[in-house]
Amino acid sequence: MRSDPDTPPITDAWRSMLTDFDQDLRRRAVAEKTRRAYGIDAGQFAAWASSAEVEPPGVTVRILRRYAASLSEHGHAPSTV
């Protein structure tokens, strides 16, 4: 994930989870472009969660709904959310 001054830093716990996720995608022979797209989406969620002080074990359906709502509030199309 590229460093963006507007993106909050990702915690070490999230960084580890993103690495594990990518390794699992590689293990399952997921296409490079798909892995990259999933990595971007997961990285954006990790940045949001880090800024909300939510660590990986604390992710619940309610947290995911809050994230989806934040995407909508920032003008993302429903198909993107």
PDB file of C-alpha atoms in Angstrom:
ATOM      1  CA  MET A   1       0.000   0.000   0.000  1.00  0.00           C
ATOM      2  CA  ARG A   2       1.338   3.431  -0.915  1.00  0.00           C
ATOM      3  CA  SER A   3       2.005   5.989   1.764  1.00  0.00           C
ATOM      4  CA  ASP A   4      -0.506   8.833   1.624  1.00  0.00           C
ATOM      5  CA  PRO A   5      -0.277  11.829   3.956  1.00  0.00           C
ATOM      6  CA  ASP A   6      -4.079  11.755   4.366  1.00  0.00           C
ATOM      7  CA  THR A   7      -4.053   8.083   5.372  1.00  0.00           C
ATOM      8  CA  PRO A   8      -3.569   7.363   9.063  1.00  0.00           C
ATOM      9  CA  PRO A   9      -0.742   5.000   9.970  1.00  0.00           C
ATOM     10  CA  ILE A  10      -1.612   1.320  10.161  1.00  0.00           C
ATOM     11  CA  THR A  11      -0.861  -0.452  13.423  1.00  0.00           C
ATOM     12  CA  ASP A  12       1.602  -3.325  13.545  1.00  0.00           C
ATOM     13  CA  ALA A  13      -1.253  -5.749  14.224  1.00  0.00           C
ATOM     14  CA  TRP A  14      -3.019  -4.645  11.033  1.00  0.00           C
ATOM     15  CA  ARG A  15       0.218  -4.720   9.040  1.00  0.00           C
ATOM     16  CA  SER A  16       0.732  -8.332  10.163  1.00  0.00           C
ATOM     17  CA  MET A  17      -2.831  -9.271   9.235  1.00  0.00           C
ATOM     18  CA  LEU A  18      -2.438  -7.709   5.777  1.00  0.00           C
ATOM     19  CA  THR A  19       0.760  -9.705   5.237  1.00  0.00           C
ATOM     20  CA  ASP A  20      -0.955 -12.912   6.331  1.00  0.00           C
ATOM     21  CA  PHE A  21      -3.905 -12.161   4.043  1.00  0.00           C
ATOM     22  CA  ASP A  22      -1.629 -11.615   1.039  1.00  0.00           C
ATOM     23  CA  GLN A  23       0.316 -14.799   1.805  1.00  0.00           C
ATOM     24  CA  ASP A  24      -2.937 -16.748   1.916  1.00  0.00           C
ATOM     25  CA  LEU A  25      -4.013 -15.289  -1.427  1.00  0.00           C
ATOM     26  CA  ARG A  26      -0.630 -16.278  -2.901  1.00  0.00           C
ATOM     27  CA  ARG A  27      -0.954 -19.789  -1.444  1.00  0.00           C
ATOM     28  CA  ARG A  28      -4.321 -20.130  -3.198  1.00  0.00           C
ATOM     29  CA  ALA A  29      -2.786 -18.871  -6.479  1.00  0.00           C
ATOM     30  CA  VAL A  30      -5.030 -15.799  -6.699  1.00  0.00           C
ATOM     31  CA  ALA A  31      -4.201 -13.650  -9.731  1.00  0.00           C
ATOM     32  CA  GLU A  32      -1.795 -10.742  -9.161  1.00  0.00           C
ATOM     33  CA  LYS A  33      -4.322  -8.047 -10.146  1.00  0.00           C
ATOM     34  CA  THR A  34      -6.932  -9.549  -7.846  1.00  0.00           C
ATOM     35  CA  ARG A  35      -4.433  -9.732  -4.982  1.00  0.00           C
ATOM     36  CA  ARG A  36      -3.501  -6.101  -5.572  1.00  0.00           C
ATOM     37  CA  ALA A  37      -7.158  -4.992  -5.587  1.00  0.00           C
ATOM     38  CA  TYR A  38      -7.928  -6.971  -2.425  1.00  0.00           C
ATOM     39  CA  GLY A  39      -4.782  -5.567  -0.815  1.00  0.00           C
ATOM     40  CA  ILE A  40      -5.833  -1.989  -1.538  1.00  0.00           C
ATOM     41  CA  ASP A  41      -9.327  -2.568  -0.132  1.00  0.00           C
ATOM     42  CA  ALA A  42      -8.019  -4.387   2.942  1.00  0.00           C
ATOM     43  CA  GLY A  43      -5.358  -1.716   3.460  1.00  0.00           C
ATOM     44  CA  GLN A  44      -7.959   1.040   3.365  1.00  0.00           C
ATOM     45  CA  PHE A  45     -10.036  -0.810   5.926  1.00  0.00           C
ATOM     46  CA  ALA A  46      -6.936  -1.377   8.095  1.00  0.00           C
ATOM     47  CA  ALA A  47      -6.131   2.353   7.969  1.00  0.00           C
ATOM     48  CA  TRP A  48      -9.704   3.248   8.910  1.00  0.00           C
ATOM     49  CA  ALA A  49      -9.750   0.664  11.707  1.00  0.00           C
ATOM     50  CA  SER A  50      -6.375   1.862  13.000  1.00  0.00           C
ATOM     51  CA  SER A  51      -7.647   5.433  13.152  1.00  0.00           C
ATOM     52  CA  ALA A  52     -10.779   4.181  14.967  1.00  0.00           C
ATOM     53  CA  GLU A  53      -8.515   2.279  17.388  1.00  0.00           C
ATOM     54  CA  VAL A  54      -9.988  -1.065  16.343  1.00  0.00           C
ATOM     55  CA  GLU A  55      -7.497  -3.923  16.271  1.00  0.00           C
ATOM     56  CA  PRO A  56      -8.061  -7.078  14.176  1.00  0.00           C
ATOM     57  CA  PRO A  57      -9.596  -9.182  16.983  1.00  0.00           C
ATOM     58  CA  GLY A  58     -12.122  -6.402  17.631  1.00  0.00           C
ATOM     59  CA  VAL A  59     -13.690  -6.444  14.167  1.00  0.00           C
ATOM     60  CA  THR A  60     -17.390  -7.254  14.333  1.00  0.00           C
ATOM     61  CA  VAL A  61     -20.295  -6.944  11.929  1.00  0.00           C
ATOM     62  CA  ARG A  62     -21.124  -3.639  13.622  1.00  0.00           C
ATOM     63  CA  ILE A  63     -17.594  -2.334  12.913  1.00  0.00           C
ATOM     64  CA  LEU A  64     -17.882  -3.410   9.275  1.00  0.00           C
ATOM     65  CA  ARG A  65     -21.199  -1.566   9.000  1.00  0.00           C
ATOM     66  CA  ARG A  66     -19.600   1.563  10.475  1.00  0.00           C
ATOM     67  CA  TYR A  67     -16.854   1.313   7.869  1.00  0.00           C
ATOM     68  CA  ALA A  68     -19.368   0.886   5.038  1.00  0.00           C
ATOM     69  CA  ALA A  69     -21.314   3.886   6.360  1.00  0.00           C
ATOM     70  CA  SER A  70     -18.124   5.964   6.419  1.00  0.00           C
ATOM     71  CA  LEU A  71     -17.486   5.086   2.775  1.00  0.00           C
ATOM     72  CA  SER A  72     -21.021   6.213   1.892  1.00  0.00           C
ATOM     73  CA  GLU A  73     -20.564   9.428   3.880  1.00  0.00           C
ATOM     74  CA  HIS A  74     -17.433  10.162   1.860  1.00  0.00           C
ATOM     75  CA  GLY A  75     -19.389   9.913  -1.399  1.00  0.00           C
ATOM     76  CA  HIS A  76     -18.483   6.414  -2.567  1.00  0.00           C
ATOM     77  CA  ALA A  77     -21.022   4.856  -4.901  1.00  0.00           C
ATOM     78  CA  PRO A  78     -23.151   2.050  -3.447  1.00  0.00           C
ATOM     79  CA  SER A  79     -21.549  -0.383  -5.912  1.00  0.00           C
ATOM     80  CA  THR A  80     -18.129   0.557  -4.534  1.00  0.00           C
ATOM     81  CA  VAL A  81     -19.229   0.225  -0.928  1.00  0.00           C
TER      82      VAL A  81
END
